[in-house]
Amino acid sequence: MKEYHPPLGSRELLRLDFNENTLACSPKVREVLGSISAGELTRYPEREPVETIVAAYLGLSARQVALTNGVDEAIHVVFEAFLEAGDELLLPVPTYAMYEVYASATDARIVTVQAADDLQFPFDRLLAAITPKTKIIAIANPNSPSGSAATHAQLLEIARRAPHAVLLVDEAYFHFHGETVIDQIDGFPNLFVTRTFSKAYGLAGLRIGVLAGPVELMRWVRRVLSPYSVNSLALACLPSALEDTAYIEWYVGEVLAARAEFEASLDAVKLRRWPSRANFILVDIGPRHVEFVHAMRADGVLVRDRSNDPGCDGRVRITIGTREQMRQAIEALNQAVASLNLGVNSK
């Protein structure tokens, strides 16, 4: 099996390294947390009532939805349910590393399709890579670390071209992108969609996500899914998080405004960046990428070196927070650019 080692540790700085909500969860969620009694923690969690609420929120039936311990568990159970010896997982890269980690725990073969230097979704090459052995096609949309996105039409065409395979569309960054295929589940018997509540909702510490798919596929998933994997605190908080649409709309709007400001700052110092449909931006730092990450940390800002990803040597991913937070990041960026002679200073 492959291993995944997130660079966790002391993170008491400005957290622009893991694409989390950089501020806080909804105040309504904090109210729920404060009202939970010690006695409630003695009971095993029941996910079904909250699954009904989430299904209604997504416009689906409860039988089409399963809450999971973060999106990671959703990915894991889909791979466990559908990948066997001789099967192929088709994966555009670079992308979320855990797809390969979970697939490597099965006897399936991992087939990767490398994006070009522009890191746009490799639609034509992916279609050409589909074979009779393709069993799962996993697509993060928008993708990390690139921030690029496949179109609605492209995703549905892939589902049509591979009726013998499962298409897993990971919409972890949906709120910042605004486009979804979750409303197509009834029309495509091979389509799974995942969402997380770790990003815009700010519930990363509670570990909760959702897997949605056709009833027939979900029957197989439920055979693999642990009945108690979603904890009771997460289940108690999620309905209030969904209800507070004003908070989510405010936070997403703040991030999108901050992203535009930060993009302008990158352009001003002539650092190459890739267009992003998510709450982060991939930046080309070049050979001094390790020094850049250290310089940003020294100024109180954590960013993520993605040089180990396929086709991403020298590139650093920077999460977008609020406008106030990103102004601090811009100051640190400008100092790092000057001290390391990057971008405009290297011309």
GROMACS .gro file of C-alpha atoms in nm:
model
  347
    1MET     CA    1   0.000   0.000   0.000
    2LYS     CA    2   0.096   0.360  -0.058
    3GLU     CA    3   0.125   0.582   0.248
    4TYR     CA    4  -0.010   0.932   0.299
    5HIS     CA    5   0.173   1.159   0.542
    6PRO     CA    6   0.001   1.496   0.582
    7PRO     CA    7   0.247   1.755   0.716
    8LEU     CA    8   0.057   1.809   1.038
    9GLY     CA    9   0.217   1.937   1.356
   10SER     CA   10   0.212   2.279   1.516
   11ARG     CA   11  -0.049   2.477   1.321
   12GLU     CA   12  -0.107   2.775   1.549
   13LEU     CA   13  -0.044   3.011   1.259
   14LEU     CA   14  -0.258   3.129   0.967
   15ARG     CA   15  -0.373   2.793   0.823
   16LEU     CA   16  -0.349   2.824   0.446
   17ASP     CA   17  -0.219   2.469   0.398
   18PHE     CA   18  -0.516   2.228   0.416
   19ASN     CA   19  -0.804   2.404   0.236
   20GLU     CA   20  -1.005   2.416   0.557
   21ASN     CA   21  -1.246   2.686   0.663
   22THR     CA   22  -0.988   2.927   0.804
   23LEU     CA   23  -1.222   3.107   1.044
   24ALA     CA   24  -1.493   2.914   1.229
   25CYS     CA   25  -1.801   2.700   1.191
   26SER     CA   26  -2.149   2.850   1.209
   27PRO     CA   27  -2.241   3.005   1.547
   28LYS     CA   28  -2.546   2.778   1.544
   29VAL     CA   29  -2.317   2.475   1.544
   30ARG     CA   30  -2.134   2.609   1.849
   31GLU     CA   31  -2.468   2.646   2.027
   32VAL     CA   32  -2.547   2.279   1.959
   33LEU     CA   33  -2.207   2.169   2.087
   34GLY     CA   34  -2.263   2.362   2.408
   35SER     CA   35  -2.599   2.194   2.468
   36ILE     CA   36  -2.486   1.830   2.438
   37SER     CA   37  -2.499   1.648   2.772
   38ALA     CA   38  -2.250   1.394   2.902
   39GLY     CA   39  -2.525   1.133   2.899
   40GLU     CA   40  -2.578   1.175   2.525
   41LEU     CA   41  -2.217   1.069   2.466
   42THR     CA   42  -2.283   0.727   2.621
   43ARG     CA   43  -2.510   0.621   2.334
   44TYR     CA   44  -2.411   0.481   1.997
   45PRO     CA   45  -2.479   0.731   1.717
   46GLU     CA   46  -2.781   0.693   1.487
   47ARG     CA   47  -2.713   0.834   1.142
   48GLU     CA   48  -3.046   0.752   0.971
   49PRO     CA   49  -3.254   1.050   1.102
   50VAL     CA   50  -2.985   1.295   0.993
   51GLU     CA   51  -2.944   1.117   0.659
   52THR     CA   52  -3.312   1.191   0.595
   53ILE     CA   53  -3.250   1.561   0.663
   54VAL     CA   54  -2.941   1.570   0.439
   55ALA     CA   55  -3.121   1.383   0.160
   56ALA     CA   56  -3.405   1.637   0.163
   57TYR     CA   57  -3.149   1.920   0.158
   58LEU     CA   58  -2.986   1.763  -0.151
   59GLY     CA   59  -3.316   1.687  -0.323
   60LEU     CA   60  -3.268   1.311  -0.295
   61SER     CA   61  -3.434   1.022  -0.114
   62ALA     CA   62  -3.285   0.885   0.207
   63ARG     CA   63  -3.205   0.558   0.029
   64GLN     CA   64  -2.974   0.750  -0.206
   65VAL     CA   65  -2.765   0.901   0.074
   66ALA     CA   66  -2.516   0.774   0.332
   67LEU     CA   67  -2.335   0.991   0.583
   68THR     CA   68  -1.970   0.897   0.625
   69ASN     CA   69  -1.670   0.972   0.845
   70GLY     CA   70  -1.551   1.247   0.618
   71VAL     CA   71  -1.530   1.204   0.242
   72ASP     CA   72  -1.234   0.974   0.301
   73GLU     CA   73  -1.462   0.700   0.430
   74ALA     CA   74  -1.696   0.749   0.134
   75ILE     CA   75  -1.407   0.699  -0.109
   76HIS     CA   76  -1.281   0.401   0.090
   77VAL     CA   77  -1.613   0.215   0.098
   78VAL     CA   78  -1.679   0.271  -0.274
   79PHE     CA   79  -1.337   0.128  -0.358
   80GLU     CA   80  -1.384  -0.164  -0.120
   81ALA     CA   81  -1.728  -0.240  -0.262
   82PHE     CA   82  -1.642  -0.224  -0.632
   83LEU     CA   83  -1.271  -0.290  -0.691
   84GLU     CA   84  -1.149  -0.647  -0.729
   85ALA     CA   85  -0.847  -0.826  -0.876
   86GLY     CA   86  -0.817  -0.746  -1.247
   87ASP     CA   87  -1.019  -0.423  -1.222
   88GLU     CA   88  -0.881  -0.080  -1.307
   89LEU     CA   89  -0.919   0.251  -1.124
   90LEU     CA   90  -0.892   0.534  -1.378
   91LEU     CA   91  -0.754   0.852  -1.226
   92PRO     CA   92  -0.663   1.191  -1.379
   93VAL     CA   93  -0.353   1.327  -1.204
   94PRO     CA   94  -0.241   1.526  -1.018
   95THR     CA   95  -0.529   1.486  -0.774
   96TYR     CA   96  -0.621   1.395  -0.415
   97ALA     CA   97  -0.362   1.143  -0.294
   98MET     CA   98  -0.604   0.925  -0.096
   99TYR     CA   99  -0.761   0.783  -0.413
  100GLU     CA  100  -0.439   0.593  -0.481
  101VAL     CA  101  -0.394   0.503  -0.114
  102TYR     CA  102  -0.735   0.339  -0.087
  103ALA     CA  103  -0.711   0.173  -0.427
  104SER     CA  104  -0.372   0.027  -0.338
  105ALA     CA  105  -0.541  -0.160  -0.051
  106THR     CA  106  -0.733  -0.362  -0.311
  107ASP     CA  107  -0.601  -0.588  -0.587
  108ALA     CA  108  -0.703  -0.344  -0.859
  109ARG     CA  109  -0.465  -0.172  -1.100
  110ILE     CA  110  -0.433   0.207  -1.087
  111VAL     CA  111  -0.430   0.374  -1.430
  112THR     CA  112  -0.336   0.744  -1.428
  113VAL     CA  113  -0.394   1.008  -1.694
  114GLN     CA  114  -0.151   1.298  -1.660
  115ALA     CA  115  -0.284   1.649  -1.712
  116ALA     CA  116  -0.091   1.880  -1.943
  117ASP     CA  117   0.115   2.170  -1.807
  118ASP     CA  118  -0.196   2.390  -1.797
  119LEU     CA  119  -0.341   2.136  -1.547
  120GLN     CA  120  -0.682   2.151  -1.711
  121PHE     CA  121  -0.903   1.843  -1.692
  122PRO     CA  122  -0.765   1.588  -1.946
  123PHE     CA  123  -1.106   1.498  -2.087
  124ASP     CA  124  -1.009   1.347  -2.423
  125ARG     CA  125  -0.716   1.148  -2.282
  126LEU     CA  126  -0.933   1.016  -2.002
  127LEU     CA  127  -1.198   0.894  -2.248
  128ALA     CA  128  -0.926   0.722  -2.451
  129ALA     CA  129  -0.800   0.543  -2.138
  130ILE     CA  130  -1.134   0.374  -2.060
  131THR     CA  131  -1.114  -0.003  -2.115
  132PRO     CA  132  -1.344  -0.299  -2.046
  133LYS     CA  133  -1.146  -0.344  -1.720
  134THR     CA  134  -1.221   0.008  -1.596
  135LYS     CA  135  -1.433  -0.035  -1.285
  136ILE     CA  136  -1.411   0.306  -1.116
  137ILE     CA  137  -1.330   0.652  -1.253
  138ALA     CA  138  -1.259   0.896  -0.970
  139ILE     CA  139  -1.270   1.269  -1.044
  140ALA     CA  140  -1.228   1.548  -0.790
  141ASN     CA  141  -1.431   1.841  -0.921
  142PRO     CA  142  -1.291   2.099  -0.866
  143ASN     CA  143  -0.959   1.923  -0.849
  144SER     CA  144  -0.686   1.963  -0.591
  145PRO     CA  145  -0.414   2.082  -0.612
  146SER     CA  146  -0.482   2.243  -0.952
  147GLY     CA  147  -0.816   2.413  -0.884
  148SER     CA  148  -0.936   2.320  -1.234
  149ALA     CA  149  -1.277   2.167  -1.301
  150ALA     CA  150  -1.440   1.937  -1.551
  151THR     CA  151  -1.758   2.070  -1.707
  152HIS     CA  152  -2.102   1.930  -1.633
  153ALA     CA  153  -2.124   1.796  -1.988
  154GLN     CA  154  -1.782   1.629  -1.968
  155LEU     CA  155  -1.869   1.442  -1.650
  156LEU     CA  156  -2.197   1.312  -1.788
  157GLU     CA  157  -2.028   1.208  -2.113
  158ILE     CA  158  -1.775   1.005  -1.914
  159ALA     CA  159  -2.062   0.831  -1.731
  160ARG     CA  160  -2.223   0.750  -2.067
  161ARG     CA  161  -1.898   0.621  -2.222
  162ALA     CA  162  -1.830   0.386  -1.929
  163PRO     CA  163  -2.164   0.225  -1.839
  164HIS     CA  164  -1.974  -0.077  -1.702
  165ALA     CA  165  -1.786   0.140  -1.452
  166VAL     CA  166  -1.870   0.358  -1.153
  167LEU     CA  167  -1.804   0.731  -1.192
  168LEU     CA  168  -1.719   0.886  -0.855
  169VAL     CA  169  -1.737   1.267  -0.862
  170ASP     CA  170  -1.585   1.421  -0.550
  171GLU     CA  171  -1.744   1.764  -0.497
  172ALA     CA  172  -1.550   1.860  -0.184
  173TYR     CA  173  -1.516   2.219  -0.310
  174PHE     CA  174  -1.868   2.248  -0.453
  175HIS     CA  175  -1.959   2.567  -0.264
  176PHE     CA  176  -1.676   2.763  -0.424
  177HIS     CA  177  -1.746   2.620  -0.771
  178GLY     CA  178  -2.125   2.629  -0.775
  179GLU     CA  179  -2.174   2.347  -1.027
  180THR     CA  180  -2.284   1.993  -0.944
  181VAL     CA  181  -2.396   1.665  -1.098
  182ILE     CA  182  -2.575   1.547  -0.784
  183ASP     CA  183  -2.907   1.627  -0.953
  184GLN     CA  184  -2.822   1.369  -1.225
  185ILE     CA  185  -2.812   1.066  -0.997
  186ASP     CA  186  -3.162   0.950  -1.096
  187GLY     CA  187  -3.062   0.952  -1.464
  188PHE     CA  188  -2.726   0.774  -1.436
  189PRO     CA  189  -2.715   0.430  -1.274
  190ASN     CA  190  -2.334   0.444  -1.243
  191LEU     CA  191  -2.291   0.787  -1.079
  192PHE     CA  192  -2.171   0.852  -0.723
  193VAL     CA  193  -2.123   1.202  -0.580
  194THR     CA  194  -1.946   1.292  -0.256
  195ARG     CA  195  -1.959   1.612  -0.055
  196THR     CA  196  -1.771   1.715   0.258
  197PHE     CA  197  -1.864   1.937   0.549
  198SER     CA  198  -1.496   2.001   0.627
  199LYS     CA  199  -1.442   2.290   0.386
  200ALA     CA  200  -1.702   2.566   0.365
  201TYR     CA  201  -1.893   2.442   0.671
  202GLY     CA  202  -1.585   2.438   0.894
  203LEU     CA  203  -1.651   2.094   1.047
  204ALA     CA  204  -1.320   1.927   0.960
  205GLY     CA  205  -1.263   1.829   1.323
  206LEU     CA  206  -1.598   1.649   1.344
  207ARG     CA  207  -1.525   1.431   1.038
  208ILE     CA  208  -1.847   1.410   0.840
  209GLY     CA  209  -1.920   1.378   0.469
  210VAL     CA  210  -2.191   1.238   0.247
  211LEU     CA  211  -2.201   0.983  -0.032
  212ALA     CA  212  -2.493   0.997  -0.276
  213GLY     CA  213  -2.579   0.751  -0.550
  214PRO     CA  214  -2.847   0.536  -0.712
  215VAL     CA  215  -3.033   0.308  -0.472
  216GLU     CA  216  -2.897  -0.006  -0.636
  217LEU     CA  217  -2.535   0.106  -0.594
  218MET     CA  218  -2.596   0.230  -0.239
  219ARG     CA  219  -2.716  -0.118  -0.138
  220TRP     CA  220  -2.368  -0.252  -0.208
  221VAL     CA  221  -2.200   0.038  -0.029
  222ARG     CA  222  -2.405  -0.013   0.287
  223ARG     CA  223  -2.271  -0.370   0.311
  224VAL     CA  224  -1.921  -0.226   0.355
  225LEU     CA  225  -2.007   0.085   0.559
  226SER     CA  226  -1.963   0.070   0.936
  227PRO     CA  227  -2.294   0.147   1.114
  228TYR     CA  228  -2.128   0.367   1.378
  229SER     CA  229  -1.851   0.545   1.188
  230VAL     CA  230  -2.011   0.891   1.207
  231ASN     CA  231  -1.989   1.023   1.563
  232SER     CA  232  -2.284   1.161   1.755
  233LEU     CA  233  -2.139   1.513   1.785
  234ALA     CA  234  -2.117   1.544   1.409
  235LEU     CA  235  -2.470   1.411   1.365
  236ALA     CA  236  -2.604   1.655   1.625
  237CYS     CA  237  -2.436   1.955   1.463
  238LEU     CA  238  -2.496   1.889   1.094
  239PRO     CA  239  -2.866   1.992   1.076
  240SER     CA  240  -2.786   2.332   1.229
  241ALA     CA  241  -2.493   2.376   0.991
  242LEU     CA  242  -2.724   2.310   0.695
  243GLU     CA  243  -2.990   2.546   0.829
  244ASP     CA  244  -2.751   2.840   0.862
  245THR     CA  245  -2.741   2.923   0.493
  246ALA     CA  246  -2.664   3.288   0.571
  247TYR     CA  247  -2.332   3.191   0.729
  248ILE     CA  248  -2.228   2.968   0.439
  249GLU     CA  249  -2.323   3.232   0.184
  250TRP     CA  250  -2.122   3.493   0.376
  251TYR     CA  251  -1.814   3.273   0.415
  252VAL     CA  252  -1.811   3.159   0.051
  253GLY     CA  253  -1.857   3.518  -0.068
  254GLU     CA  254  -1.572   3.630   0.155
  255VAL     CA  255  -1.341   3.359   0.017
  256LEU     CA  256  -1.427   3.439  -0.346
  257ALA     CA  257  -1.359   3.808  -0.289
  258ALA     CA  258  -1.032   3.726  -0.112
  259ARG     CA  259  -0.932   3.491  -0.394
  260ALA     CA  260  -0.967   3.770  -0.649
  261GLU     CA  261  -0.752   4.004  -0.436
  262PHE     CA  262  -0.486   3.737  -0.386
  263GLU     CA  263  -0.479   3.652  -0.756
  264ALA     CA  264  -0.413   4.020  -0.831
  265SER     CA  265  -0.124   4.018  -0.582
  266LEU     CA  266   0.030   3.710  -0.745
  267ASP     CA  267  -0.002   3.873  -1.086
  268ALA     CA  268   0.161   4.192  -0.955
  269VAL     CA  269   0.477   4.006  -0.855
  270LYS     CA  270   0.463   3.795  -1.172
  271LEU     CA  271   0.429   3.456  -1.006
  272ARG     CA  272   0.263   3.204  -1.236
  273ARG     CA  273  -0.067   3.074  -1.104
  274TRP     CA  274  -0.337   2.843  -1.231
  275PRO     CA  275  -0.704   2.953  -1.255
  276SER     CA  276  -0.895   2.808  -0.960
  277ARG     CA  277  -1.257   2.715  -0.905
  278ALA     CA  278  -1.193   2.629  -0.538
  279ASN     CA  279  -1.076   2.790  -0.212
  280PHE     CA  280  -0.707   2.766  -0.298
  281ILE     CA  281  -0.459   2.866  -0.568
  282LEU     CA  282  -0.166   2.668  -0.706
  283VAL     CA  283   0.143   2.887  -0.756
  284ASP     CA  284   0.464   2.813  -0.945
  285ILE     CA  285   0.751   2.903  -0.710
  286GLY     CA  286   1.020   2.709  -0.893
  287PRO     CA  287   1.340   2.558  -0.751
  288ARG     CA  288   1.317   2.759  -0.427
  289HIS     CA  289   0.978   2.617  -0.329
  290VAL     CA  290   1.103   2.467   0.001
  291GLU     CA  291   1.261   2.798   0.103
  292PHE     CA  292   0.939   2.977   0.010
  293VAL     CA  293   0.731   2.752   0.237
  294HIS     CA  294   0.976   2.812   0.523
  295ALA     CA  295   0.977   3.187   0.464
  296MET     CA  296   0.597   3.201   0.473
  297ARG     CA  297   0.593   2.999   0.796
  298ALA     CA  298   0.848   3.235   0.951
  299ASP     CA  299   0.601   3.516   0.878
  300GLY     CA  300   0.315   3.324   1.039
  301VAL     CA  301   0.153   3.172   0.727
  302LEU     CA  302   0.130   2.799   0.653
  303VAL     CA  303   0.117   2.692   0.287
  304ARG     CA  304   0.144   2.349   0.122
  305ASP     CA  305   0.429   2.235  -0.101
  306ARG     CA  306   0.282   2.012  -0.377
  307SER     CA  307   0.609   1.932  -0.555
  308ASN     CA  308   0.565   1.558  -0.500
  309ASP     CA  309   0.242   1.554  -0.702
  310PRO     CA  310   0.274   1.439  -1.066
  311GLY     CA  311   0.359   1.737  -1.286
  312CYS     CA  312   0.376   1.981  -0.993
  313ASP     CA  313   0.748   2.020  -0.922
  314GLY     CA  314   0.817   2.359  -0.768
  315ARG     CA  315   0.451   2.437  -0.711
  316VAL     CA  316   0.289   2.546  -0.385
  317ARG     CA  317  -0.081   2.544  -0.299
  318ILE     CA  318  -0.217   2.833  -0.095
  319THR     CA  319  -0.560   2.812   0.070
  320ILE     CA  320  -0.780   3.121   0.051
  321GLY     CA  321  -0.927   3.251   0.374
  322THR     CA  322  -1.106   3.576   0.452
  323ARG     CA  323  -0.999   3.907   0.299
  324GLU     CA  324  -0.840   4.016   0.626
  325GLN     CA  325  -0.645   3.692   0.654
  326MET     CA  326  -0.529   3.706   0.293
  327ARG     CA  327  -0.398   4.060   0.337
  328GLN     CA  328  -0.166   3.914   0.602
  329ALA     CA  329  -0.074   3.642   0.353
  330ILE     CA  330  -0.005   3.903   0.082
  331GLU     CA  331   0.240   4.081   0.311
  332ALA     CA  332   0.420   3.753   0.381
  333LEU     CA  333   0.415   3.666   0.011
  334ASN     CA  334   0.570   3.998  -0.091
  335GLN     CA  335   0.844   3.961   0.168
  336ALA     CA  336   0.921   3.605   0.055
  337VAL     CA  337   0.930   3.712  -0.311
  338ALA     CA  338   1.174   3.992  -0.229
  339SER     CA  339   1.400   3.790  -0.001
  340LEU     CA  340   1.418   3.488  -0.234
  341ASN     CA  341   1.436   3.694  -0.555
  342LEU     CA  342   1.125   3.533  -0.706
  343GLY     CA  343   0.883   3.643  -0.974
  344VAL     CA  344   0.926   4.007  -1.075
  345ASN     CA  345   1.255   4.026  -0.884
  346SER     CA  346   1.412   3.749  -1.093
  347LYS     CA  347   1.352   3.929  -1.423
   0.00000   0.00000   0.00000
